[in-house]
């Protein structure tokens, strides 16, 4: 988590249909682009996630938020009306990753790294100089 002098506080965003809106205050992480098979299947393309403390996230339309337990450690939240992906939550950490694509422009955020690049699909290449991790950023050094 880092301060974000260049981005609005709160950050605001919404799902495609607008049934769910969100406001995020305080520090947020730079955007991490995930190339894992779960994210690619869910999104159809590698999503970028920022992250914040749950206590700093305010939702409206939460009754439209559906959770899918994608593993024993994490669940994914999406809008049941339009299907937009909103959250990846590492359960029990008090934090939540939110899809940067939901945010209103300008976000002032920057992408900081790619993760799970060993699992990426073969239909695209990564053409930037950001850090690249073969798996999660906790377990492996950059490649
Ligand atoms: Zn929606
Ligand atoms: Zn992923």
mmCIF file of N, CA and C and ligand atoms in Angstrom:
data_model
loop_
_atom_site.group_PDB
_atom_site.id
_atom_site.type_symbol
_atom_site.label_atom_id
_atom_site.label_comp_id
_atom_site.label_asym_id
_atom_site.label_seq_id
_atom_site.Cartn_x
_atom_site.Cartn_y
_atom_site.Cartn_z
ATOM 1 N N UNK A 1 0.846 -1.195 0.000
ATOM 2 C CA UNK A 1 0.000 0.000 0.000
ATOM 3 C C UNK A 1 0.882 1.246 0.000
ATOM 4 N N UNK A 2 0.587 2.114 -0.875
ATOM 5 C CA UNK A 2 1.351 3.352 -0.928
ATOM 6 C C UNK A 2 0.397 4.523 -1.035
ATOM 7 N N UNK A 3 0.899 5.669 -0.686
ATOM 8 C CA UNK A 3 0.104 6.878 -0.875
ATOM 9 C C UNK A 3 -0.087 7.093 -2.375
ATOM 10 N N UNK A 4 -1.024 7.896 -2.734
ATOM 11 C CA UNK A 4 -1.294 8.095 -4.156
ATOM 12 C C UNK A 4 -1.547 9.566 -4.420
ATOM 13 N N UNK A 5 -0.480 10.340 -4.418
ATOM 14 C CA UNK A 5 -0.642 11.777 -4.571
ATOM 15 C C UNK A 5 -1.267 12.181 -5.895
ATOM 16 N N UNK A 6 -1.166 11.315 -6.903
ATOM 17 C CA UNK A 6 -1.672 11.703 -8.225
ATOM 18 C C UNK A 6 -3.104 11.264 -8.474
ATOM 19 N N UNK A 7 -3.693 10.505 -7.550
ATOM 20 C CA UNK A 7 -5.040 10.021 -7.840
ATOM 21 C C UNK A 7 -6.050 10.607 -6.871
ATOM 22 N N UNK A 8 -7.299 10.732 -7.338
ATOM 23 C CA UNK A 8 -8.330 11.346 -6.497
ATOM 24 C C UNK A 8 -8.624 10.513 -5.253
ATOM 25 N N UNK A 9 -9.024 11.180 -4.197
ATOM 26 C CA UNK A 9 -9.400 10.493 -2.962
ATOM 27 C C UNK A 9 -10.739 11.072 -2.531
ATOM 28 N N UNK A 10 -11.833 10.339 -2.612
ATOM 29 C CA UNK A 10 -11.878 8.915 -2.957
ATOM 30 C C UNK A 10 -11.775 8.648 -4.452
ATOM 31 N N UNK A 11 -11.266 7.458 -4.773
ATOM 32 C CA UNK A 11 -11.440 6.915 -6.107
ATOM 33 C C UNK A 11 -12.892 6.463 -6.211
ATOM 34 N N UNK A 12 -13.485 6.670 -7.373
ATOM 35 C CA UNK A 12 -14.863 6.225 -7.562
ATOM 36 C C UNK A 12 -14.937 5.320 -8.782
ATOM 37 N N UNK A 13 -15.926 4.445 -8.793
ATOM 38 C CA UNK A 13 -16.103 3.570 -9.937
ATOM 39 C C UNK A 13 -17.435 2.860 -9.866
ATOM 40 N N UNK A 14 -17.713 2.088 -10.883
ATOM 41 C CA UNK A 14 -18.968 1.343 -10.920
ATOM 42 C C UNK A 14 -18.846 0.193 -11.892
ATOM 43 N N UNK A 15 -19.787 -0.755 -11.749
ATOM 44 C CA UNK A 15 -19.865 -1.843 -12.710
ATOM 45 C C UNK A 15 -20.477 -1.328 -14.010
ATOM 46 N N UNK A 16 -20.527 -2.178 -15.002
ATOM 47 C CA UNK A 16 -21.021 -1.755 -16.318
ATOM 48 C C UNK A 16 -22.440 -1.211 -16.264
ATOM 49 N N UNK A 17 -23.325 -1.850 -15.524
ATOM 50 C CA UNK A 17 -24.734 -1.425 -15.506
ATOM 51 C C UNK A 17 -25.015 -0.357 -14.460
ATOM 52 N N UNK A 18 -24.091 -0.147 -13.538
ATOM 53 C CA UNK A 18 -24.284 0.879 -12.514
ATOM 54 C C UNK A 18 -25.035 0.403 -11.283
ATOM 55 N N UNK A 19 -25.405 -0.871 -11.234
ATOM 56 C CA UNK A 19 -26.120 -1.392 -10.062
ATOM 57 C C UNK A 19 -25.237 -1.364 -8.813
ATOM 58 N N UNK A 20 -23.933 -1.435 -9.009
ATOM 59 C CA UNK A 20 -22.982 -1.377 -7.897
ATOM 60 C C UNK A 20 -22.024 -0.220 -8.147
ATOM 61 N N UNK A 21 -21.872 0.636 -7.131
ATOM 62 C CA UNK A 21 -20.862 1.691 -7.219
ATOM 63 C C UNK A 21 -19.905 1.519 -6.052
ATOM 64 N N UNK A 22 -18.713 2.033 -6.210
ATOM 65 C CA UNK A 22 -17.757 1.958 -5.119
ATOM 66 C C UNK A 22 -16.964 3.238 -4.971
ATOM 67 N N UNK A 23 -16.560 3.461 -3.740
ATOM 68 C CA UNK A 23 -15.675 4.566 -3.377
ATOM 69 C C UNK A 23 -14.554 3.977 -2.542
ATOM 70 N N UNK A 24 -13.334 4.373 -2.862
ATOM 71 C CA UNK A 24 -12.174 3.854 -2.131
ATOM 72 C C UNK A 24 -11.356 5.031 -1.622
ATOM 73 N N UNK A 25 -11.178 5.058 -0.314
ATOM 74 C CA UNK A 25 -10.413 6.140 0.316
ATOM 75 C C UNK A 25 -9.078 5.620 0.832
ATOM 76 N N UNK A 26 -8.168 6.546 1.041
ATOM 77 C CA UNK A 26 -6.907 6.180 1.669
ATOM 78 C C UNK A 26 -5.952 5.494 0.709
ATOM 79 N N UNK A 27 -4.922 4.837 1.270
ATOM 80 C CA UNK A 27 -3.875 4.258 0.429
ATOM 81 C C UNK A 27 -4.360 3.077 -0.390
ATOM 82 N N UNK A 28 -3.881 3.002 -1.596
ATOM 83 C CA UNK A 28 -4.163 1.858 -2.466
ATOM 84 C C UNK A 28 -2.858 1.409 -3.109
ATOM 85 N N UNK A 29 -2.832 0.156 -3.528
ATOM 86 C CA UNK A 29 -1.649 -0.401 -4.178
ATOM 87 C C UNK A 29 -1.644 -0.022 -5.658
ATOM 88 N N UNK A 30 -0.450 0.027 -6.254
ATOM 89 C CA UNK A 30 -0.356 0.147 -7.705
ATOM 90 C C UNK A 30 -1.026 -1.050 -8.361
ATOM 91 N N UNK A 31 -1.330 -0.900 -9.640
ATOM 92 C CA UNK A 31 -2.101 -1.928 -10.347
ATOM 93 C C UNK A 31 -1.200 -3.105 -10.723
ATOM 94 N N UNK A 32 -1.654 -4.304 -10.364
ATOM 95 C CA UNK A 32 -0.959 -5.543 -10.706
ATOM 96 C C UNK A 32 -1.778 -6.252 -11.783
ATOM 97 N N UNK A 33 -1.138 -6.580 -12.889
ATOM 98 C CA UNK A 33 -1.825 -7.264 -13.983
ATOM 99 C C UNK A 33 -1.602 -8.761 -13.822
ATOM 100 N N UNK A 34 -2.724 -9.500 -13.745
ATOM 101 C CA UNK A 34 -2.627 -10.933 -13.468
ATOM 102 C C UNK A 34 -2.937 -11.758 -14.724
ATOM 103 N N UNK A 35 -2.031 -12.691 -15.001
ATOM 104 C CA UNK A 35 -2.149 -13.524 -16.198
ATOM 105 C C UNK A 35 -2.503 -14.961 -15.858
ATOM 106 N N UNK A 36 -3.000 -15.213 -14.629
ATOM 107 C CA UNK A 36 -3.311 -16.596 -14.256
ATOM 108 C C UNK A 36 -4.532 -17.093 -15.019
ATOM 109 N N UNK A 37 -4.663 -18.410 -15.066
ATOM 110 C CA UNK A 37 -5.740 -19.000 -15.860
ATOM 111 C C UNK A 37 -7.119 -18.620 -15.315
ATOM 112 N N UNK A 38 -7.241 -18.515 -13.996
ATOM 113 C CA UNK A 38 -8.540 -18.141 -13.430
ATOM 114 C C UNK A 38 -8.943 -16.738 -13.881
ATOM 115 N N UNK A 39 -8.004 -15.801 -13.778
ATOM 116 C CA UNK A 39 -8.326 -14.416 -14.168
ATOM 117 C C UNK A 39 -8.637 -14.310 -15.653
ATOM 118 N N UNK A 40 -7.855 -15.025 -16.474
ATOM 119 C CA UNK A 40 -8.107 -14.964 -17.920
ATOM 120 C C UNK A 40 -9.480 -15.544 -18.245
ATOM 121 N N UNK A 41 -9.826 -16.633 -17.609
ATOM 122 C CA UNK A 41 -11.142 -17.225 -17.876
ATOM 123 C C UNK A 41 -12.262 -16.304 -17.420
ATOM 124 N N UNK A 42 -12.094 -15.722 -16.248
ATOM 125 C CA UNK A 42 -13.173 -14.897 -15.726
ATOM 126 C C UNK A 42 -13.338 -13.616 -16.533
ATOM 127 N N UNK A 43 -12.224 -13.011 -16.932
ATOM 128 C CA UNK A 43 -12.273 -11.693 -17.557
ATOM 129 C C UNK A 43 -12.196 -11.741 -19.079
ATOM 130 N N UNK A 44 -11.641 -12.826 -19.619
ATOM 131 C CA UNK A 44 -11.433 -12.902 -21.051
ATOM 132 C C UNK A 44 -10.153 -12.238 -21.500
ATOM 133 N N UNK A 45 -9.459 -11.601 -20.583
ATOM 134 C CA UNK A 45 -8.206 -10.911 -20.858
ATOM 135 C C UNK A 45 -7.561 -10.657 -19.509
ATOM 136 N N UNK A 46 -6.252 -10.388 -19.470
ATOM 137 C CA UNK A 46 -5.623 -10.191 -18.162
ATOM 138 C C UNK A 46 -6.107 -8.922 -17.465
ATOM 139 N N UNK A 47 -6.694 -9.063 -16.294
ATOM 140 C CA UNK A 47 -7.191 -7.892 -15.576
ATOM 141 C C UNK A 47 -6.091 -7.210 -14.759
ATOM 142 N N UNK A 48 -6.288 -5.930 -14.507
ATOM 143 C CA UNK A 48 -5.426 -5.185 -13.601
ATOM 144 C C UNK A 48 -6.164 -4.942 -12.301
ATOM 145 N N UNK A 49 -5.514 -5.300 -11.205
ATOM 146 C CA UNK A 49 -6.133 -5.132 -9.885
ATOM 147 C C UNK A 49 -5.311 -4.171 -9.031
ATOM 148 N N UNK A 50 -5.977 -3.204 -8.435
ATOM 149 C CA UNK A 50 -5.394 -2.452 -7.342
ATOM 150 C C UNK A 50 -5.895 -3.100 -6.053
ATOM 151 N N UNK A 51 -5.463 -2.610 -4.905
ATOM 152 C CA UNK A 51 -5.892 -3.235 -3.652
ATOM 153 C C UNK A 51 -5.990 -2.184 -2.565
ATOM 154 N N UNK A 52 -6.941 -2.395 -1.663
ATOM 155 C CA UNK A 52 -7.156 -1.458 -0.557
ATOM 156 C C UNK A 52 -7.608 -2.237 0.672
ATOM 157 N N UNK A 53 -7.628 -1.560 1.800
ATOM 158 C CA UNK A 53 -8.205 -2.149 3.007
ATOM 159 C C UNK A 53 -9.724 -2.131 2.853
ATOM 160 N N UNK A 54 -10.365 -3.230 3.233
ATOM 161 C CA UNK A 54 -11.833 -3.318 3.128
ATOM 162 C C UNK A 54 -12.506 -2.150 3.829
ATOM 163 N N UNK A 55 -11.946 -1.762 4.977
ATOM 164 C CA UNK A 55 -12.587 -0.704 5.764
ATOM 165 C C UNK A 55 -12.605 0.631 5.026
ATOM 166 N N UNK A 56 -11.803 0.754 3.968
ATOM 167 C CA UNK A 56 -11.774 1.990 3.193
ATOM 168 C C UNK A 56 -12.603 1.918 1.924
ATOM 169 N N UNK A 57 -13.328 0.805 1.753
ATOM 170 C CA UNK A 57 -14.149 0.610 0.557
ATOM 171 C C UNK A 57 -15.622 0.758 0.931
ATOM 172 N N UNK A 58 -16.311 1.628 0.210
ATOM 173 C CA UNK A 58 -17.740 1.815 0.452
ATOM 174 C C UNK A 58 -18.503 1.437 -0.816
ATOM 175 N N UNK A 59 -19.548 0.611 -0.638
ATOM 176 C CA UNK A 59 -20.316 0.119 -1.781
ATOM 177 C C UNK A 59 -21.750 0.616 -1.724
ATOM 178 N N UNK A 60 -22.336 0.821 -2.894
ATOM 179 C CA UNK A 60 -23.796 0.886 -2.970
ATOM 180 C C UNK A 60 -24.241 -0.248 -3.874
ATOM 181 N N UNK A 61 -25.476 -0.711 -3.667
ATOM 182 C CA UNK A 61 -25.993 -1.814 -4.475
ATOM 183 C C UNK A 61 -25.370 -3.144 -4.128
ATOM 184 N N UNK A 62 -24.916 -3.270 -2.879
ATOM 185 C CA UNK A 62 -24.215 -4.493 -2.478
ATOM 186 C C UNK A 62 -25.084 -5.739 -2.643
ATOM 187 N N UNK A 63 -26.428 -5.553 -2.649
ATOM 188 C CA UNK A 63 -27.309 -6.710 -2.824
ATOM 189 C C UNK A 63 -27.137 -7.330 -4.218
ATOM 190 N N UNK A 64 -26.495 -6.594 -5.131
ATOM 191 C CA UNK A 64 -26.245 -7.126 -6.473
ATOM 192 C C UNK A 64 -24.876 -7.785 -6.615
ATOM 193 N N UNK A 65 -24.124 -7.775 -5.528
ATOM 194 C CA UNK A 65 -22.787 -8.363 -5.552
ATOM 195 C C UNK A 65 -22.879 -9.847 -5.223
ATOM 196 N N UNK A 66 -22.355 -10.672 -6.121
ATOM 197 C CA UNK A 66 -22.332 -12.116 -5.912
ATOM 198 C C UNK A 66 -20.890 -12.566 -5.758
ATOM 199 N N UNK A 67 -20.658 -13.477 -4.819
ATOM 200 C CA UNK A 67 -19.303 -13.970 -4.574
ATOM 201 C C UNK A 67 -19.156 -15.392 -5.080
ATOM 202 N N UNK A 68 -18.014 -15.651 -5.674
ATOM 203 C CA UNK A 68 -17.667 -16.993 -6.135
ATOM 204 C C UNK A 68 -16.358 -17.392 -5.465
ATOM 205 N N UNK A 69 -16.370 -18.487 -4.733
ATOM 206 C CA UNK A 69 -15.150 -18.957 -4.071
ATOM 207 C C UNK A 69 -14.295 -19.678 -5.104
ATOM 208 N N UNK A 70 -13.283 -18.985 -5.618
ATOM 209 C CA UNK A 70 -12.470 -19.554 -6.695
ATOM 210 C C UNK A 70 -11.353 -20.443 -6.169
ATOM 211 N N UNK A 71 -11.078 -20.373 -4.883
ATOM 212 C CA UNK A 71 -10.113 -21.273 -4.255
ATOM 213 C C UNK A 71 -10.404 -21.247 -2.761
ATOM 214 N N UNK A 72 -9.649 -22.026 -2.005
ATOM 215 C CA UNK A 72 -9.843 -22.039 -0.554
ATOM 216 C C UNK A 72 -9.408 -20.715 0.069
ATOM 217 N N UNK A 73 -8.577 -19.964 -0.638
ATOM 218 C CA UNK A 73 -7.993 -18.756 -0.072
ATOM 219 C C UNK A 73 -8.598 -17.468 -0.585
ATOM 220 N N UNK A 74 -9.364 -17.557 -1.660
ATOM 221 C CA UNK A 74 -9.826 -16.318 -2.281
ATOM 222 C C UNK A 74 -11.212 -16.479 -2.885
ATOM 223 N N UNK A 75 -11.911 -15.366 -2.957
ATOM 224 C CA UNK A 75 -13.199 -15.361 -3.634
ATOM 225 C C UNK A 75 -13.269 -14.144 -4.544
ATOM 226 N N UNK A 76 -14.135 -14.253 -5.550
ATOM 227 C CA UNK A 76 -14.254 -13.229 -6.577
ATOM 228 C C UNK A 76 -15.662 -12.664 -6.558
ATOM 229 N N UNK A 77 -15.757 -11.341 -6.572
ATOM 230 C CA UNK A 77 -17.052 -10.681 -6.507
ATOM 231 C C UNK A 77 -17.407 -10.067 -7.845
ATOM 232 N N UNK A 78 -18.657 -10.288 -8.279
ATOM 233 C CA UNK A 78 -19.097 -9.745 -9.566
ATOM 234 C C UNK A 78 -20.540 -9.271 -9.464
ATOM 235 N N UNK A 79 -20.927 -8.418 -10.397
ATOM 236 C CA UNK A 79 -22.296 -7.910 -10.427
ATOM 237 C C UNK A 79 -23.211 -8.964 -11.027
ATOM 238 N N UNK A 80 -24.253 -9.325 -10.306
ATOM 239 C CA UNK A 80 -25.142 -10.376 -10.799
ATOM 240 C C UNK A 80 -26.023 -9.889 -11.935
ATOM 241 N N UNK A 81 -26.104 -8.568 -12.136
ATOM 242 C CA UNK A 81 -26.925 -8.037 -13.223
ATOM 243 C C UNK A 81 -26.144 -8.013 -14.534
ATOM 244 N N UNK A 82 -24.956 -7.422 -14.522
ATOM 245 C CA UNK A 82 -24.209 -7.223 -15.781
ATOM 246 C C UNK A 82 -22.968 -8.096 -15.897
ATOM 247 N N UNK A 83 -22.578 -8.772 -14.815
ATOM 248 C CA UNK A 83 -21.436 -9.673 -14.897
ATOM 249 C C UNK A 83 -20.081 -9.030 -14.687
ATOM 250 N N UNK A 84 -20.048 -7.708 -14.488
ATOM 251 C CA UNK A 84 -18.746 -7.060 -14.292
ATOM 252 C C UNK A 84 -18.010 -7.662 -13.107
ATOM 253 N N UNK A 85 -16.722 -7.887 -13.289
ATOM 254 C CA UNK A 85 -15.868 -8.347 -12.199
ATOM 255 C C UNK A 85 -15.438 -7.152 -11.374
ATOM 256 N N UNK A 86 -15.679 -7.234 -10.063
ATOM 257 C CA UNK A 86 -15.315 -6.120 -9.191
ATOM 258 C C UNK A 86 -14.158 -6.445 -8.261
ATOM 259 N N UNK A 87 -14.194 -7.621 -7.651
ATOM 260 C CA UNK A 87 -13.259 -7.878 -6.554
ATOM 261 C C UNK A 87 -12.595 -9.246 -6.641
ATOM 262 N N UNK A 88 -11.373 -9.269 -6.143
ATOM 263 C CA UNK A 88 -10.700 -10.515 -5.784
ATOM 264 C C UNK A 88 -10.288 -10.332 -4.332
ATOM 265 N N UNK A 89 -10.847 -11.176 -3.458
ATOM 266 C CA UNK A 89 -10.598 -10.997 -2.033
ATOM 267 C C UNK A 89 -9.775 -12.145 -1.466
ATOM 268 N N UNK A 90 -8.573 -11.853 -0.962
ATOM 269 C CA UNK A 90 -7.839 -12.873 -0.221
ATOM 270 C C UNK A 90 -8.473 -12.992 1.160
ATOM 271 N N UNK A 91 -9.279 -14.045 1.330
ATOM 272 C CA UNK A 91 -10.179 -14.141 2.477
ATOM 273 C C UNK A 91 -9.411 -14.078 3.796
ATOM 274 N N UNK A 92 -9.921 -13.260 4.702
ATOM 275 C CA UNK A 92 -9.358 -13.194 6.040
ATOM 276 C C UNK A 92 -8.220 -12.206 6.209
ATOM 277 N N UNK A 93 -7.862 -11.481 5.151
ATOM 278 C CA UNK A 93 -6.736 -10.550 5.246
ATOM 279 C C UNK A 93 -7.169 -9.128 5.594
ATOM 280 N N UNK A 94 -8.466 -8.854 5.458
ATOM 281 C CA UNK A 94 -8.928 -7.482 5.670
ATOM 282 C C UNK A 94 -8.681 -6.582 4.470
ATOM 283 N N UNK A 95 -8.180 -7.164 3.391
ATOM 284 C CA UNK A 95 -7.913 -6.384 2.182
ATOM 285 C C UNK A 95 -8.738 -6.932 1.028
ATOM 286 N N UNK A 96 -8.874 -6.098 0.004
ATOM 287 C CA UNK A 96 -9.585 -6.571 -1.180
ATOM 288 C C UNK A 96 -8.940 -5.944 -2.417
ATOM 289 N N UNK A 97 -8.757 -6.767 -3.434
ATOM 290 C CA UNK A 97 -8.308 -6.259 -4.729
ATOM 291 C C UNK A 97 -9.539 -5.874 -5.535
ATOM 292 N N UNK A 98 -9.447 -4.738 -6.215
ATOM 293 C CA UNK A 98 -10.574 -4.302 -7.048
ATOM 294 C C UNK A 98 -10.068 -4.061 -8.460
ATOM 295 N N UNK A 99 -10.911 -4.336 -9.444
ATOM 296 C CA UNK A 99 -10.477 -4.210 -10.825
ATOM 297 C C UNK A 99 -10.357 -2.739 -11.193
ATOM 298 N N UNK A 100 -9.164 -2.382 -11.666
ATOM 299 C CA UNK A 100 -8.886 -0.979 -11.969
ATOM 300 C C UNK A 100 -9.767 -0.462 -13.107
ATOM 301 N N UNK A 101 -10.239 -1.372 -13.949
ATOM 302 C CA UNK A 101 -11.081 -0.962 -15.066
ATOM 303 C C UNK A 101 -12.434 -0.414 -14.659
ATOM 304 N N UNK A 102 -12.833 -0.620 -13.415
ATOM 305 C CA UNK A 102 -14.113 -0.089 -12.925
ATOM 306 C C UNK A 102 -14.048 1.392 -12.626
ATOM 307 N N UNK A 103 -12.836 1.891 -12.442
ATOM 308 C CA UNK A 103 -12.687 3.229 -11.873
ATOM 309 C C UNK A 103 -12.983 4.315 -12.886
ATOM 310 N N UNK A 104 -13.523 5.411 -12.392
ATOM 311 C CA UNK A 104 -13.720 6.584 -13.219
ATOM 312 C C UNK A 104 -12.360 7.203 -13.543
ATOM 313 N N UNK A 105 -12.282 7.796 -14.698
ATOM 314 C CA UNK A 105 -11.050 8.427 -15.159
ATOM 315 C C UNK A 105 -10.999 9.891 -14.720
ATOM 316 N N UNK A 106 -9.810 10.451 -14.454
ATOM 317 C CA UNK A 106 -8.531 9.740 -14.412
ATOM 318 C C UNK A 106 -8.352 9.045 -13.074
ATOM 319 N N UNK A 107 -7.705 7.886 -13.085
ATOM 320 C CA UNK A 107 -7.474 7.172 -11.832
ATOM 321 C C UNK A 107 -6.199 7.651 -11.151
ATOM 322 N N UNK A 108 -5.244 8.134 -11.929
ATOM 323 C CA UNK A 108 -3.956 8.523 -11.372
ATOM 324 C C UNK A 108 -3.118 7.342 -10.932
ATOM 325 N N UNK A 109 -3.599 6.130 -11.163
ATOM 326 C CA UNK A 109 -2.857 4.929 -10.763
ATOM 327 C C UNK A 109 -1.910 4.511 -11.887
ATOM 328 N N UNK A 110 -0.946 3.694 -11.521
ATOM 329 C CA UNK A 110 -0.019 3.159 -12.514
ATOM 330 C C UNK A 110 0.095 1.654 -12.333
ATOM 331 N N UNK A 111 0.283 0.953 -13.442
ATOM 332 C CA UNK A 111 0.584 -0.475 -13.358
ATOM 333 C C UNK A 111 2.000 -0.640 -12.832
ATOM 334 N N UNK A 112 2.186 -1.623 -11.941
ATOM 335 C CA UNK A 112 3.491 -1.801 -11.314
ATOM 336 C C UNK A 112 4.142 -3.141 -11.648
ATOM 337 N N UNK A 113 3.365 -4.177 -11.915
ATOM 338 C CA UNK A 113 3.981 -5.467 -12.236
ATOM 339 C C UNK A 113 2.965 -6.407 -12.874
ATOM 340 N N UNK A 114 3.530 -7.450 -13.485
ATOM 341 C CA UNK A 114 2.736 -8.558 -14.017
ATOM 342 C C UNK A 114 2.990 -9.773 -13.145
ATOM 343 N N UNK A 115 1.936 -10.542 -12.866
ATOM 344 C CA UNK A 115 2.111 -11.780 -12.115
ATOM 345 C C UNK A 115 1.517 -12.952 -12.907
ATOM 346 N N UNK A 116 1.968 -14.149 -12.542
ATOM 347 C CA UNK A 116 1.552 -15.382 -13.216
ATOM 348 C C UNK A 116 1.820 -15.339 -14.727
ATOM 349 N N UNK A 117 2.951 -14.720 -15.096
ATOM 350 C CA UNK A 117 3.246 -14.644 -16.532
ATOM 351 C C UNK A 117 3.568 -16.029 -17.105
ATOM 352 N N UNK A 118 3.957 -16.987 -16.237
ATOM 353 C CA UNK A 118 4.215 -18.344 -16.734
ATOM 354 C C UNK A 118 2.939 -19.004 -17.225
ATOM 355 N N UNK A 119 1.788 -18.501 -16.787
ATOM 356 C CA UNK A 119 0.502 -19.093 -17.154
ATOM 357 C C UNK A 119 -0.224 -18.320 -18.256
ATOM 358 N N UNK A 120 0.393 -17.283 -18.784
ATOM 359 C CA UNK A 120 -0.353 -16.399 -19.689
ATOM 360 C C UNK A 120 -0.792 -17.115 -20.961
ATOM 361 N N UNK A 121 -1.836 -16.599 -21.586
ATOM 362 C CA UNK A 121 -2.318 -17.171 -22.844
ATOM 363 C C UNK A 121 -1.331 -16.861 -23.965
ATOM 364 N N UNK A 122 -1.415 -17.640 -25.037
ATOM 365 C CA UNK A 122 -0.436 -17.499 -26.121
ATOM 366 C C UNK A 122 -0.858 -16.500 -27.187
ATOM 367 N N UNK A 123 -2.001 -15.856 -27.028
ATOM 368 C CA UNK A 123 -2.477 -14.966 -28.084
ATOM 369 C C UNK A 123 -2.007 -13.528 -27.941
ATOM 370 N N UNK A 124 -1.209 -13.250 -26.898
ATOM 371 C CA UNK A 124 -0.695 -11.889 -26.738
ATOM 372 C C UNK A 124 0.694 -11.937 -26.132
ATOM 373 N N UNK A 125 1.413 -10.857 -26.277
ATOM 374 C CA UNK A 125 2.730 -10.710 -25.672
ATOM 375 C C UNK A 125 2.683 -9.535 -24.709
ATOM 376 N N UNK A 126 3.636 -9.520 -23.787
ATOM 377 C CA UNK A 126 3.731 -8.413 -22.827
ATOM 378 C C UNK A 126 4.871 -7.504 -23.289
ATOM 379 N N UNK A 127 4.524 -6.283 -23.610
ATOM 380 C CA UNK A 127 5.516 -5.368 -24.172
ATOM 381 C C UNK A 127 5.704 -4.167 -23.257
ATOM 382 N N UNK A 128 6.202 -4.390 -22.078
ATOM 383 C CA UNK A 128 6.561 -3.247 -21.243
ATOM 384 C C UNK A 128 7.708 -3.667 -20.332
ATOM 385 N N UNK A 129 8.198 -2.725 -19.567
ATOM 386 C CA UNK A 129 9.380 -2.995 -18.736
ATOM 387 C C UNK A 129 9.023 -3.196 -17.273
ATOM 388 N N UNK A 130 7.759 -3.417 -16.968
ATOM 389 C CA UNK A 130 7.371 -3.646 -15.578
ATOM 390 C C UNK A 130 7.944 -4.978 -15.086
ATOM 391 N N UNK A 131 8.045 -5.115 -13.753
ATOM 392 C CA UNK A 131 8.480 -6.376 -13.162
ATOM 393 C C UNK A 131 7.542 -7.497 -13.598
ATOM 394 N N UNK A 132 8.125 -8.663 -13.832
ATOM 395 C CA UNK A 132 7.317 -9.817 -14.242
ATOM 396 C C UNK A 132 7.644 -10.990 -13.326
ATOM 397 N N UNK A 133 6.592 -11.554 -12.737
ATOM 398 C CA UNK A 133 6.758 -12.691 -11.837
ATOM 399 C C UNK A 133 6.121 -13.920 -12.474
ATOM 400 N N UNK A 134 6.792 -15.070 -12.431
ATOM 401 C CA UNK A 134 6.193 -16.272 -13.024
ATOM 402 C C UNK A 134 4.922 -16.710 -12.307
ATOM 403 N N UNK A 135 4.852 -16.477 -10.973
ATOM 404 C CA UNK A 135 3.665 -16.848 -10.202
ATOM 405 C C UNK A 135 3.232 -15.658 -9.368
ATOM 406 N N UNK A 136 2.918 -15.914 -8.106
ATOM 407 C CA UNK A 136 2.544 -14.804 -7.244
ATOM 408 C C UNK A 136 3.779 -13.981 -6.906
ATOM 409 N N UNK A 137 3.569 -12.756 -6.510
ATOM 410 C CA UNK A 137 4.720 -11.915 -6.217
ATOM 411 C C UNK A 137 5.355 -12.271 -4.883
ATOM 412 N N UNK A 138 4.622 -13.018 -4.036
ATOM 413 C CA UNK A 138 5.203 -13.381 -2.745
ATOM 414 C C UNK A 138 6.232 -14.488 -2.885
ATOM 415 N N UNK A 139 5.968 -15.444 -3.757
ATOM 416 C CA UNK A 139 6.740 -16.682 -3.745
ATOM 417 C C UNK A 139 7.911 -16.710 -4.709
ATOM 418 N N UNK A 140 7.928 -15.854 -5.670
ATOM 419 C CA UNK A 140 8.952 -15.996 -6.694
ATOM 420 C C UNK A 140 9.601 -14.656 -7.026
ATOM 421 N N UNK A 141 10.851 -14.675 -7.382
ATOM 422 C CA UNK A 141 11.515 -13.442 -7.784
ATOM 423 C C UNK A 141 11.049 -13.027 -9.179
ATOM 424 N N UNK A 142 11.263 -11.772 -9.545
ATOM 425 C CA UNK A 142 10.901 -11.345 -10.893
ATOM 426 C C UNK A 142 11.700 -12.093 -11.952
ATOM 427 N N UNK A 143 11.151 -12.221 -13.126
ATOM 428 C CA UNK A 143 11.908 -12.824 -14.237
ATOM 429 C C UNK A 143 12.173 -11.755 -15.275
HETATM 430 ZN ZN1 LIG B 1 -23.665 -4.281 -12.938
HETATM 431 ZN ZN1 LIG B 2 -5.154 -14.059 -11.504
#
